[in-house]
JSON list of C-alpha atoms and ligand atoms in Angstrom, two decimals:
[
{"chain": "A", "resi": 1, "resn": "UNK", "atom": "CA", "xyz": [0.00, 0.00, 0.00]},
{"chain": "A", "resi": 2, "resn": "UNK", "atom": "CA", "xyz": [1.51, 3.44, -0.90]},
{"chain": "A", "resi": 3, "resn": "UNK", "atom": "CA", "xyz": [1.25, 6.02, 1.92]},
{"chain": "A", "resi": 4, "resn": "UNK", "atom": "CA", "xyz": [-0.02, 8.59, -0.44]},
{"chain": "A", "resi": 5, "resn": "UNK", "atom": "CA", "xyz": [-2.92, 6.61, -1.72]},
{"chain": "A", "resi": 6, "resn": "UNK", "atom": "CA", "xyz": [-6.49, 8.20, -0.59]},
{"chain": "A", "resi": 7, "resn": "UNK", "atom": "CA", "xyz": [-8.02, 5.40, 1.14]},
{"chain": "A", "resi": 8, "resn": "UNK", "atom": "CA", "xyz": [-10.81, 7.87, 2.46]},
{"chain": "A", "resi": 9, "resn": "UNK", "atom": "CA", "xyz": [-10.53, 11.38, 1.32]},
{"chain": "A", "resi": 10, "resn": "UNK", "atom": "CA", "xyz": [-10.48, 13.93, 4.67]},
{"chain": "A", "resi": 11, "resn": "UNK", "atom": "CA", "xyz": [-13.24, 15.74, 3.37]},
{"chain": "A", "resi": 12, "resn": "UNK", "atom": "CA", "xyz": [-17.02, 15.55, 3.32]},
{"chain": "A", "resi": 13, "resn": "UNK", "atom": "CA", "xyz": [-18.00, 17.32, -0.14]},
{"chain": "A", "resi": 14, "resn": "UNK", "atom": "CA", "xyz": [-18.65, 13.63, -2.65]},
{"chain": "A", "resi": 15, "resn": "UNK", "atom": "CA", "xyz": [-18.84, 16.57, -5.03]},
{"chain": "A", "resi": 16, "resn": "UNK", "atom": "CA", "xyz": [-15.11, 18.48, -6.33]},
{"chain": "A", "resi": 17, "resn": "UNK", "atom": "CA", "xyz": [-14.97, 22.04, -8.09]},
{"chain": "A", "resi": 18, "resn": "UNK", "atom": "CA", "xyz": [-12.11, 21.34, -10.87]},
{"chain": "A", "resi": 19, "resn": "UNK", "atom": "CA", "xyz": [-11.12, 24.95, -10.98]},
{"chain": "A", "resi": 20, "resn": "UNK", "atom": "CA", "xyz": [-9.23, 26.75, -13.62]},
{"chain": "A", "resi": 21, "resn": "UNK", "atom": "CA", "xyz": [-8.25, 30.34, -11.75]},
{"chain": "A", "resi": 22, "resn": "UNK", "atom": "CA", "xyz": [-6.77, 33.55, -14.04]},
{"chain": "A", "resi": 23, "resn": "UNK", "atom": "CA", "xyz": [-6.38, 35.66, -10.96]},
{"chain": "A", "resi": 24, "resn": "UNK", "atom": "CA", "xyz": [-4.91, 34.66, -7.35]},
{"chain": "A", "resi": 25, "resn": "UNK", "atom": "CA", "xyz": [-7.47, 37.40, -5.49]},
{"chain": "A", "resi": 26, "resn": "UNK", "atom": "CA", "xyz": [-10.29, 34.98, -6.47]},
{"chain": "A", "resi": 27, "resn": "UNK", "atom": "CA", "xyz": [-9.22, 32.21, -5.06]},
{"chain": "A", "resi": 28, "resn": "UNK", "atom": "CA", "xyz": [-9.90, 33.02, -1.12]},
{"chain": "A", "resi": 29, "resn": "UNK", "atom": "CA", "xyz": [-14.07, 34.77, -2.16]},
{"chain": "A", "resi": 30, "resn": "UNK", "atom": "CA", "xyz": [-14.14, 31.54, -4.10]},
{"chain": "A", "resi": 31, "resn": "UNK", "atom": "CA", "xyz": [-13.55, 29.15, -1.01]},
{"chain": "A", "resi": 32, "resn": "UNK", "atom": "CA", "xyz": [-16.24, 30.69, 1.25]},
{"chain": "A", "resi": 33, "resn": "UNK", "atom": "CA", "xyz": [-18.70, 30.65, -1.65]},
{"chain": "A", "resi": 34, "resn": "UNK", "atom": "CA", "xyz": [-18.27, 27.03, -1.71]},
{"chain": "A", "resi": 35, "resn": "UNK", "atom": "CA", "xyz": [-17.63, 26.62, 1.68]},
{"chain": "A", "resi": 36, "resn": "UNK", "atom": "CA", "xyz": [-21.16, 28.14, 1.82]},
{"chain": "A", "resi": 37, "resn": "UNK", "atom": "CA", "xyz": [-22.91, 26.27, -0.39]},
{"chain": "A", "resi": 38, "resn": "UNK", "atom": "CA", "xyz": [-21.73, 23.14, 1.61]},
{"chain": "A", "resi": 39, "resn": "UNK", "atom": "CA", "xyz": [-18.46, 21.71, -0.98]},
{"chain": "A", "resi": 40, "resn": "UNK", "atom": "CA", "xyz": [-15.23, 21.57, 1.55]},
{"chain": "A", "resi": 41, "resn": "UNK", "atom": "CA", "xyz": [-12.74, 20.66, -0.81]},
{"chain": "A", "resi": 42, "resn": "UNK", "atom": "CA", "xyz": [-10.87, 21.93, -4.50]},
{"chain": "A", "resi": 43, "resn": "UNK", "atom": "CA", "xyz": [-9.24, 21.04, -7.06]},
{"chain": "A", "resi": 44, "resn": "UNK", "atom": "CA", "xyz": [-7.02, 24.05, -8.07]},
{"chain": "A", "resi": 45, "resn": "UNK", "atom": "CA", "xyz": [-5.47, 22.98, -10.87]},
{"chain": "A", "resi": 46, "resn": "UNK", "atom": "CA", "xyz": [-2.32, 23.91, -12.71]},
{"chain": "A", "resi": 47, "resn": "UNK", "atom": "CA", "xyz": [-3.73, 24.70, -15.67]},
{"chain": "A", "resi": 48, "resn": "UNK", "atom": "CA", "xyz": [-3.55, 28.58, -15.19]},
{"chain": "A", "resi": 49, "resn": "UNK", "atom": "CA", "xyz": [-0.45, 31.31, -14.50]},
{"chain": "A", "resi": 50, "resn": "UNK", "atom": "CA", "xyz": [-2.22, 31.63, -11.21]},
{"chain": "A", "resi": 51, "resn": "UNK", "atom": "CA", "xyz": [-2.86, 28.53, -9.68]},
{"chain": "A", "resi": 52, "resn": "UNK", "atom": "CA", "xyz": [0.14, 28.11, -7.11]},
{"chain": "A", "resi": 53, "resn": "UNK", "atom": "CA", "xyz": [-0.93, 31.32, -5.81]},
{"chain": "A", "resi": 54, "resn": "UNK", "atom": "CA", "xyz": [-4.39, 30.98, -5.68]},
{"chain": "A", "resi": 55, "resn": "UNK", "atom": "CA", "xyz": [-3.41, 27.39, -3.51]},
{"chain": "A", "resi": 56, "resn": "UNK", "atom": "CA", "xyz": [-1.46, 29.53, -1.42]},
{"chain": "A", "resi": 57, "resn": "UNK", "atom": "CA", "xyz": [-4.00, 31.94, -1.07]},
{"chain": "A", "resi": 58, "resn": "UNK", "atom": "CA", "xyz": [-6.67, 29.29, 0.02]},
{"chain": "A", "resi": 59, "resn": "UNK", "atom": "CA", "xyz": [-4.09, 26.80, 2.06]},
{"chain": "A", "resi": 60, "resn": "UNK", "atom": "CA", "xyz": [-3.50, 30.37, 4.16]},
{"chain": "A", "resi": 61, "resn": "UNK", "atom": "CA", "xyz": [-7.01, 31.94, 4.63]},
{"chain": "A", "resi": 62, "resn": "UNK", "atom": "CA", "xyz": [-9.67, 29.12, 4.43]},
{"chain": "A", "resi": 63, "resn": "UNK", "atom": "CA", "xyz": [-8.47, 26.11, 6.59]},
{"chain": "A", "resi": 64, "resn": "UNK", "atom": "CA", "xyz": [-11.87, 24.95, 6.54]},
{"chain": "A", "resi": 65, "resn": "UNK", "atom": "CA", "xyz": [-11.40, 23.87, 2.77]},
{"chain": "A", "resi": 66, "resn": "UNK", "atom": "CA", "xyz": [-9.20, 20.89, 1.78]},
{"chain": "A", "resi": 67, "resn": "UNK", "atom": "CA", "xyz": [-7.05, 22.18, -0.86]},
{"chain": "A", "resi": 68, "resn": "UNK", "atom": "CA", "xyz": [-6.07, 19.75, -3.56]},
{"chain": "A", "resi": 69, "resn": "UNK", "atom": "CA", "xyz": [-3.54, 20.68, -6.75]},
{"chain": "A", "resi": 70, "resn": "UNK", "atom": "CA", "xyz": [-5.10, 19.25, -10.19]},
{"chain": "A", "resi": 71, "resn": "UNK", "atom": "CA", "xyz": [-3.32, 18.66, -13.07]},
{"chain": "A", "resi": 72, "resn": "UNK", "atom": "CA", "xyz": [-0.14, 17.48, -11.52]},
{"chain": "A", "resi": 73, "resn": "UNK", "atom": "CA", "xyz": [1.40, 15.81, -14.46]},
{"chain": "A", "resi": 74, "resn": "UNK", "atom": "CA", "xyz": [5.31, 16.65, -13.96]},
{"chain": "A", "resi": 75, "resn": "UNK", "atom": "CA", "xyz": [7.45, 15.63, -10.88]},
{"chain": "A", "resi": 76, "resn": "UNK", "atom": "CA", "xyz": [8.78, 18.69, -10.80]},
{"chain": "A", "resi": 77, "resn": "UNK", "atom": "CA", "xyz": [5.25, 20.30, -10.16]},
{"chain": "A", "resi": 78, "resn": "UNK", "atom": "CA", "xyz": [4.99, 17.88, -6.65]},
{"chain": "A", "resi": 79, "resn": "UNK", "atom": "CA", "xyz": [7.28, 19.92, -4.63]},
{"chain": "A", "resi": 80, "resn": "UNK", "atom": "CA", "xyz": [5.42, 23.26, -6.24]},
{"chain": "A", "resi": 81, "resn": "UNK", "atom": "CA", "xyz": [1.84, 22.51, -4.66]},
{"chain": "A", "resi": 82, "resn": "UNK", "atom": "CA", "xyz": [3.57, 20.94, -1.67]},
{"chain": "A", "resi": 83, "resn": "UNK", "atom": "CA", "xyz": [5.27, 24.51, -1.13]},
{"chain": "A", "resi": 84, "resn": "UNK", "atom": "CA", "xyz": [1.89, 26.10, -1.80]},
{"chain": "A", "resi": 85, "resn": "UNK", "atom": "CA", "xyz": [-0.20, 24.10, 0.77]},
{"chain": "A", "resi": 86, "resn": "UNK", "atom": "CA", "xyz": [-1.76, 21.58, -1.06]},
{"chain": "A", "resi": 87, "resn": "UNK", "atom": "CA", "xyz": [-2.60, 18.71, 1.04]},
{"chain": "A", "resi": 88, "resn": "UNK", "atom": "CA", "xyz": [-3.13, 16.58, -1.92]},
{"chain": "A", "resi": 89, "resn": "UNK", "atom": "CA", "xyz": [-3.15, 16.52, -5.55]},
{"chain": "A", "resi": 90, "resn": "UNK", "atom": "CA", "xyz": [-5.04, 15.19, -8.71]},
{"chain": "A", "resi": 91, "resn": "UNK", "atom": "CA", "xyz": [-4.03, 14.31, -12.29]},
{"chain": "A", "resi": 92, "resn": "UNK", "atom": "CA", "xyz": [-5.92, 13.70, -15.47]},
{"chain": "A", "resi": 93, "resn": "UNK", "atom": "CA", "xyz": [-2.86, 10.39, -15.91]},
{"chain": "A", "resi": 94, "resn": "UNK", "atom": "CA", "xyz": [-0.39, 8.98, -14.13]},
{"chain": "A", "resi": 95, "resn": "UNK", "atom": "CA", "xyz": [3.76, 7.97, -14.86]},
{"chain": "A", "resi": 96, "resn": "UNK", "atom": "CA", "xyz": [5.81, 6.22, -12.81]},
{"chain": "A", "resi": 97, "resn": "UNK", "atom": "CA", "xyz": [8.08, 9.00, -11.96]},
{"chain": "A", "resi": 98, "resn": "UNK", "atom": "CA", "xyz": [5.08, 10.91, -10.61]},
{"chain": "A", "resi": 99, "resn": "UNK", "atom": "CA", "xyz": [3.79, 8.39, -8.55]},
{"chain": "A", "resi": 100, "resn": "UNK", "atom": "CA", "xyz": [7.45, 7.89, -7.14]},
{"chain": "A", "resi": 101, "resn": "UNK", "atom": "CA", "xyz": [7.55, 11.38, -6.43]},
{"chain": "A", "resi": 102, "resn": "UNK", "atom": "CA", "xyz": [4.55, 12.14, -4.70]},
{"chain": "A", "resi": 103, "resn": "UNK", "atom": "CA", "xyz": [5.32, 8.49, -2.28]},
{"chain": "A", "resi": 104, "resn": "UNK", "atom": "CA", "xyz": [8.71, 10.06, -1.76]},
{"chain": "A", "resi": 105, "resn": "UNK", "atom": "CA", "xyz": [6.96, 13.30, -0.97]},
{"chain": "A", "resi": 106, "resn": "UNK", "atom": "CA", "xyz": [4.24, 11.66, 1.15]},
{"chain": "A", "resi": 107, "resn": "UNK", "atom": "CA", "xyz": [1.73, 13.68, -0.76]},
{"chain": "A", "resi": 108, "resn": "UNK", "atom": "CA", "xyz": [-1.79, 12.13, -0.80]},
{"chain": "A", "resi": 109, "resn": "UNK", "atom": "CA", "xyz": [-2.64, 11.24, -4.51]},
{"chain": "A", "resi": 110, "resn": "UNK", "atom": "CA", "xyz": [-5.27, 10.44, -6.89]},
{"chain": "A", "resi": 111, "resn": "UNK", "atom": "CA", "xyz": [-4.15, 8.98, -10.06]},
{"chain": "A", "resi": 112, "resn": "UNK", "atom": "CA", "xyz": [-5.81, 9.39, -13.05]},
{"chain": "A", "resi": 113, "resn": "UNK", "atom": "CA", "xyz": [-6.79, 6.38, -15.14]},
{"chain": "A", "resi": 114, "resn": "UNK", "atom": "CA", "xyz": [-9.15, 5.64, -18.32]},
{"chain": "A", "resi": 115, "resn": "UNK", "atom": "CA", "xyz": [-8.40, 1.70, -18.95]},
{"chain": "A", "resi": 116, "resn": "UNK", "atom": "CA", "xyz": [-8.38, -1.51, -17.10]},
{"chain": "A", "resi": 117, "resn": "UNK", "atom": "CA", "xyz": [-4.79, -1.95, -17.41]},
{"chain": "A", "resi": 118, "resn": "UNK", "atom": "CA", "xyz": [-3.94, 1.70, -16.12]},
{"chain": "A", "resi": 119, "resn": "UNK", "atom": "CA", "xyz": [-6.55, 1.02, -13.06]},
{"chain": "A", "resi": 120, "resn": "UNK", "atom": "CA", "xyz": [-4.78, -2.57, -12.21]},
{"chain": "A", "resi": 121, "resn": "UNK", "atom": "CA", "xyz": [-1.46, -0.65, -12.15]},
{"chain": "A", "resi": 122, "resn": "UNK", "atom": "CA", "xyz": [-2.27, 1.94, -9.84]},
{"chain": "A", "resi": 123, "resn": "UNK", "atom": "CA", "xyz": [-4.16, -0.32, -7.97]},
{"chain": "A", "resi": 124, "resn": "UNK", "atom": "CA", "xyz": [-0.59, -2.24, -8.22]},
{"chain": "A", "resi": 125, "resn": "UNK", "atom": "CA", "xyz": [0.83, 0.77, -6.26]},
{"chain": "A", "resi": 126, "resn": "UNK", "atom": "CA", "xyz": [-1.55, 0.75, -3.68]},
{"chain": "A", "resi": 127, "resn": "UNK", "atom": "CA", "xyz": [-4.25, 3.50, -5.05]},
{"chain": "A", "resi": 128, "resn": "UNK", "atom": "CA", "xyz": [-7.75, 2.08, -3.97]},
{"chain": "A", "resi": 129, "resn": "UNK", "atom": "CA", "xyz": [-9.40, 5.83, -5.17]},
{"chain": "A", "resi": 130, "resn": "UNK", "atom": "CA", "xyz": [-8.60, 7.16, -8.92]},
{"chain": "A", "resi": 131, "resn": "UNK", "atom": "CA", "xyz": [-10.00, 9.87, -11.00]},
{"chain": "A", "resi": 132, "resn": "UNK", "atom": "CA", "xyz": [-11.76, 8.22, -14.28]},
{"chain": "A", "resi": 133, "resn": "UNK", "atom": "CA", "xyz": [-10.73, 11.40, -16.99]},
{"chain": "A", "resi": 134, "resn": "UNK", "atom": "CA", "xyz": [-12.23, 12.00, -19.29]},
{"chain": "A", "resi": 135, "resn": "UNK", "atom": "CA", "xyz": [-15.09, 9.88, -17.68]},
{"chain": "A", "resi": 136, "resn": "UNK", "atom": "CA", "xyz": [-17.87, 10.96, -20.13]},
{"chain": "A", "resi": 137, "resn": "UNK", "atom": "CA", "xyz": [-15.80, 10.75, -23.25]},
{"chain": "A", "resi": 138, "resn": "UNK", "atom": "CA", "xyz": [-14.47, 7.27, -21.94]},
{"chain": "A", "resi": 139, "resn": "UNK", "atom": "CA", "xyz": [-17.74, 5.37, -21.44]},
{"chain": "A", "resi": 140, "resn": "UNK", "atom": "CA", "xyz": [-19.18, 7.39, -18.32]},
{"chain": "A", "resi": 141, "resn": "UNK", "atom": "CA", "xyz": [-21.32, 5.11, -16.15]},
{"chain": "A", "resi": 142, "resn": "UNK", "atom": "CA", "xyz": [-21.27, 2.03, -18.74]},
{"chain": "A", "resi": 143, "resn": "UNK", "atom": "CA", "xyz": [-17.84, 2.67, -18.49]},
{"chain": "A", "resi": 144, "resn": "UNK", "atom": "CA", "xyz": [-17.27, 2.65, -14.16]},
{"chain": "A", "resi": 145, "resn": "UNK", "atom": "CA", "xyz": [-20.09, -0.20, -14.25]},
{"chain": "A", "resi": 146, "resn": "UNK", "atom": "CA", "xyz": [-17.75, -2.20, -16.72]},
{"chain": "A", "resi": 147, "resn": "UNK", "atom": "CA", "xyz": [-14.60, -1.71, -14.76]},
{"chain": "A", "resi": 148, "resn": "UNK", "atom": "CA", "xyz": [-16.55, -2.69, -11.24]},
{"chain": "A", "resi": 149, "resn": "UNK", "atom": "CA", "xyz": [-17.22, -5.79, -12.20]},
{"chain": "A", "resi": 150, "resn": "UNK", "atom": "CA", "xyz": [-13.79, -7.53, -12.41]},
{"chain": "A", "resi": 151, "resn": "UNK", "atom": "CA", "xyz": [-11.94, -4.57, -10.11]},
{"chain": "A", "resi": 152, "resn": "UNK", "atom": "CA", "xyz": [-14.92, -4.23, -7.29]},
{"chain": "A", "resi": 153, "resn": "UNK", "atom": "CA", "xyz": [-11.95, -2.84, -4.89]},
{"chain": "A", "resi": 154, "resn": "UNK", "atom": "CA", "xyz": [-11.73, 0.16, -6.41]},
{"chain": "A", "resi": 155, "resn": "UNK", "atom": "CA", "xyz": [-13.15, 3.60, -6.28]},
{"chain": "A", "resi": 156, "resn": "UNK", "atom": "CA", "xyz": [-13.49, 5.89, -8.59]},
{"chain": "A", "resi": 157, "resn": "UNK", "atom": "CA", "xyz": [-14.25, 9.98, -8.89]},
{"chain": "A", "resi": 158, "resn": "UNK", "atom": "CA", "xyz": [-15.09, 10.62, -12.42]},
{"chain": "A", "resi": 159, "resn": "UNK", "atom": "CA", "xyz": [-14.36, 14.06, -14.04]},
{"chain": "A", "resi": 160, "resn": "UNK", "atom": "CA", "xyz": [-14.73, 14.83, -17.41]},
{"chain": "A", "resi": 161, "resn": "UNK", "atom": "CA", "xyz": [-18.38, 15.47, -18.55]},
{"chain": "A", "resi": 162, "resn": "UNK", "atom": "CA", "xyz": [-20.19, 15.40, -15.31]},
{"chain": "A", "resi": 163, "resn": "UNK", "atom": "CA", "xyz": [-23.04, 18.08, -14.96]},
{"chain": "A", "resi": 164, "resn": "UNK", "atom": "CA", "xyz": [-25.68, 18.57, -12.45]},
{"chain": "A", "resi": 165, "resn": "UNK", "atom": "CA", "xyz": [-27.86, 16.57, -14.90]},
{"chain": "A", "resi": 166, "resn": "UNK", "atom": "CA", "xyz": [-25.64, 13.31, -14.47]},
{"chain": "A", "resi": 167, "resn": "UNK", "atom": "CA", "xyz": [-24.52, 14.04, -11.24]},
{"chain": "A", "resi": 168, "resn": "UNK", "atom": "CA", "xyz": [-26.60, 12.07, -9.34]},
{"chain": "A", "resi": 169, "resn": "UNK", "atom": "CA", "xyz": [-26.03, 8.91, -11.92]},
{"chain": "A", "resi": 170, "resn": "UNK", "atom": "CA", "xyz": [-22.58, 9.03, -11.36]},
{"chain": "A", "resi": 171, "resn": "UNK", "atom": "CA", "xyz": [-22.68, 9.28, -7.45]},
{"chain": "A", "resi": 172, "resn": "UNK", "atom": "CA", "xyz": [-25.33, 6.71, -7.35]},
{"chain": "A", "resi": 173, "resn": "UNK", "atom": "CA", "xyz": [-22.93, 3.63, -8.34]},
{"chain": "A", "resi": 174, "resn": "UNK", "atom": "CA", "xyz": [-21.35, 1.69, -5.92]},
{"chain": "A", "resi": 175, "resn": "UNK", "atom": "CA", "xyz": [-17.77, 2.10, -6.95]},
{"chain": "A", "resi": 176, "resn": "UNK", "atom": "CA", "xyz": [-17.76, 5.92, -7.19]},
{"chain": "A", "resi": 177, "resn": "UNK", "atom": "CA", "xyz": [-16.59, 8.16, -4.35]},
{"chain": "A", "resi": 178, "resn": "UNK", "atom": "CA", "xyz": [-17.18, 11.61, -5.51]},
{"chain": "A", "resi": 179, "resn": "UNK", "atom": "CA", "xyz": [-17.27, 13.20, -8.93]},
{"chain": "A", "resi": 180, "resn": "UNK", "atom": "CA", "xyz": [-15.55, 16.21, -9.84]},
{"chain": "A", "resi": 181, "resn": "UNK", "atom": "CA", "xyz": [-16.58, 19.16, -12.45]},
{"chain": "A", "resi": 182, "resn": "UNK", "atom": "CA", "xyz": [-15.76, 22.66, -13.49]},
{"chain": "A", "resi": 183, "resn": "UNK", "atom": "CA", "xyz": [-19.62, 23.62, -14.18]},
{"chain": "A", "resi": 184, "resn": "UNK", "atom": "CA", "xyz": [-19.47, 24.19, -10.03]},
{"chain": "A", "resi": 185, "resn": "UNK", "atom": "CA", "xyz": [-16.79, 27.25, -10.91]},
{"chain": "A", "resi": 186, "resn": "UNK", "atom": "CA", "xyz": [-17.77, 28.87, -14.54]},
{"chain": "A", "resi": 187, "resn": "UNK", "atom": "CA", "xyz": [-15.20, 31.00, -15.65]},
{"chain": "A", "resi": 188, "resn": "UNK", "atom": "CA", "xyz": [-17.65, 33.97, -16.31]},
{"chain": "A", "resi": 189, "resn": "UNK", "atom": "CA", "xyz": [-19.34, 33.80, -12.32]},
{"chain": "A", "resi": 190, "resn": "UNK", "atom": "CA", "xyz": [-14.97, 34.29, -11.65]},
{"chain": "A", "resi": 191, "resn": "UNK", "atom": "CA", "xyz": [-14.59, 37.05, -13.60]},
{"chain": "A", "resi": 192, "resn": "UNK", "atom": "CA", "xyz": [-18.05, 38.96, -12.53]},
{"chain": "A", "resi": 193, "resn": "UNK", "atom": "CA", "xyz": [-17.08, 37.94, -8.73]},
{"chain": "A", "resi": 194, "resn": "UNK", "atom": "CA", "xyz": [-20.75, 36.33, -8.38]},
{"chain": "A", "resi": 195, "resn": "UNK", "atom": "CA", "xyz": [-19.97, 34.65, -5.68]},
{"chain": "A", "resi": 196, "resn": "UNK", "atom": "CA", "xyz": [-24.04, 33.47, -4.32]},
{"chain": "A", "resi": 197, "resn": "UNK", "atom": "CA", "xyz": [-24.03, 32.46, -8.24]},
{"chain": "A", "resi": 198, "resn": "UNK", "atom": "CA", "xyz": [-20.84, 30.25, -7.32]},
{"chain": "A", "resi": 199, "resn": "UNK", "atom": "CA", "xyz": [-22.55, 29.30, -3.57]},
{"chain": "A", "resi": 200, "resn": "UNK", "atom": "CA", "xyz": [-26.14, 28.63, -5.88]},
{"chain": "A", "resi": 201, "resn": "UNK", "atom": "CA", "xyz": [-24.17, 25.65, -7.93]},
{"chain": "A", "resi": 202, "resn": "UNK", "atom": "CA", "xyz": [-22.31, 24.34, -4.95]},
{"chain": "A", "resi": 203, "resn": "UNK", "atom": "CA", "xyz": [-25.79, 24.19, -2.98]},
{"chain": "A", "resi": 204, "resn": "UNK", "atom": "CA", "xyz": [-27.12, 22.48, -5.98]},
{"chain": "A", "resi": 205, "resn": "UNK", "atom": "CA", "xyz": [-24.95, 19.96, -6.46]},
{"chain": "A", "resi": 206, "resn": "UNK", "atom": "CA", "xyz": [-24.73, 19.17, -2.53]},
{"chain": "A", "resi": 207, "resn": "UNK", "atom": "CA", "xyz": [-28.46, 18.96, -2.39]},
{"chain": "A", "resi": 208, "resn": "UNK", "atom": "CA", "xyz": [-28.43, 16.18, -5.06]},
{"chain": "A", "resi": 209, "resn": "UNK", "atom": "CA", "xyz": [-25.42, 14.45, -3.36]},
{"chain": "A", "resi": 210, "resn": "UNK", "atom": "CA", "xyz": [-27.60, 14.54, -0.11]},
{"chain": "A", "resi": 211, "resn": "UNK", "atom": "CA", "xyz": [-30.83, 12.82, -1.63]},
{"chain": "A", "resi": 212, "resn": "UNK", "atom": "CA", "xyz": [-28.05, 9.78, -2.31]},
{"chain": "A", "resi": 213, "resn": "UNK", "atom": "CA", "xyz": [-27.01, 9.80, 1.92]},
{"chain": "B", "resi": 301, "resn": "LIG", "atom": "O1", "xyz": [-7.28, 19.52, -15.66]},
{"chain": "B", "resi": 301, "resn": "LIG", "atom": "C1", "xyz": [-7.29, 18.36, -15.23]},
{"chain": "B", "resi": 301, "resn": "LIG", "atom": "O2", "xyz": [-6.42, 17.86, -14.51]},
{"chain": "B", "resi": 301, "resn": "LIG", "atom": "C2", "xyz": [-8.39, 17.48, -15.62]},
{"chain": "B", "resi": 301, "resn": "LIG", "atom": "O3", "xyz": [-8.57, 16.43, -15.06]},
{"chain": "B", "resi": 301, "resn": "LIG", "atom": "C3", "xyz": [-9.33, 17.97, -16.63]},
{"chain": "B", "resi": 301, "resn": "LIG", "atom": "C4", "xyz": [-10.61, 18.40, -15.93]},
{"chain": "B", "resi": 301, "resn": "LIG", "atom": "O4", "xyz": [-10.98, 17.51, -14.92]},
{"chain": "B", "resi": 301, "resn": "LIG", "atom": "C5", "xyz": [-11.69, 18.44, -16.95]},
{"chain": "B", "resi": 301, "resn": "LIG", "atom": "O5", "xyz": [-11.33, 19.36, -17.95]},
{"chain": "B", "resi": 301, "resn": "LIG", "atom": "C6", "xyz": [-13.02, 18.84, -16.32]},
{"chain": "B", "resi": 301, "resn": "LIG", "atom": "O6", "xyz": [-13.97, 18.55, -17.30]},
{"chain": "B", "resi": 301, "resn": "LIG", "atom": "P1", "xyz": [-15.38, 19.30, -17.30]},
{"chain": "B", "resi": 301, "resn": "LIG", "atom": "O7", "xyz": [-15.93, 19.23, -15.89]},
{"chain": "B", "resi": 301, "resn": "LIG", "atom": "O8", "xyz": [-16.22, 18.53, -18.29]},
{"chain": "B", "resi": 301, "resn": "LIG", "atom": "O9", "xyz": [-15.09, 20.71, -17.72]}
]
């Protein structure tokens, strides 16, 4: 079993804003509007100039939120989110090398995988929990119904596709942990600061993960 593998995620939210950020001073508004609308965990991911700031940002001023780093995808990028305050981190794939480096690290981790081979060698490294990316575009729930029938022991949060229309779908099978989407965080409520727009979507997609408790 790697130490870094997410057996049980710390936080509560089964539902995880993948967030693409274009300016740090969002980042800290952002966490109490989801904070409010009852989501206690991001994904911040480094797909923007901003994103190790706005980590930093969040890590500092909201320790009620669980502050993940998405798309890890280079070693090199471990030791970034580490030094930013990420507690854990995502990634649409997986290498070798960045598995090594986040169990050398000790930084929590959840793989991403799209095939049965990919989820038997992660599983291989001792990751029971893995993000399904692109899940829609890969099958979506044919797809995670498929893969629990020969790997049961594994859990899945599928990202890629999922919308408050599917939502409940996805979070309704037995082999998936939490789903993640960027619909929770669209870019034009960031730029406008609409923050009870941003707290609206959160409470909507909690509410449907609550009629599943
Ligand atoms: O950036 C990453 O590390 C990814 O894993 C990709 C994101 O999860 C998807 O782009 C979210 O897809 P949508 O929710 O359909 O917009």
């Amino acid at each position: 079993m790697t130490t870094t593998c997410f057996t049980r995620p710390a936080f509560t939210s089964r539902v995880v804003p993948v967030i693409v950020l274009q300016d740090p001073a969002h980042a800290v508004p952002l966490a109490h509007a989801l904070l409010e609308g009852g989501i206690d965990v991001v994904e911040i991911t480094l797909r923007s100039g901003a994103a190790l700031k706005a980590i930093e940002a969040v890590a500092k001023a909201v320790p009620d939120m669980h502050t993940g780093a998405g798309t890890v995808t280079r070693v090199a990028e471990v030791q970034q989110v580490i030094d930013a305050g990420a507690t854990f981190a995502l990634s649409p794939g997986a290498t070798d090398a960045l598995v090594a480096a986040v169990e050398a690290a000790r930084l929590p981790f959840i793989p991403g995988v799209m095939t049965p081979g990919e989820v038997m060698h992660r599983r291989e490294q001792g990751f029971s929990l893995m993000k399904l990316f692109p899940a829609q575009q890969a099958g979506g729930l044919g797809m995670l119904k498929a893969l629990g029938a020969p790997l049961p022991d594994v859990m899945f949060c599928p990202t890629g596709g999922v919308s408050p229309d599917n939502l409940k779908d996805f979070l309704a099978l037995p082999n998936v942990a939490m789903a993640g989407g960027s619909w929770l965080t669209p870019a034009d409520a960031l730029a406008a600061g609409d923050w009870k727009r941003i707290t609206r979507l959160a409470r909507e997609a909690t509410d449907i993960a609550a009629t599943l408790a």
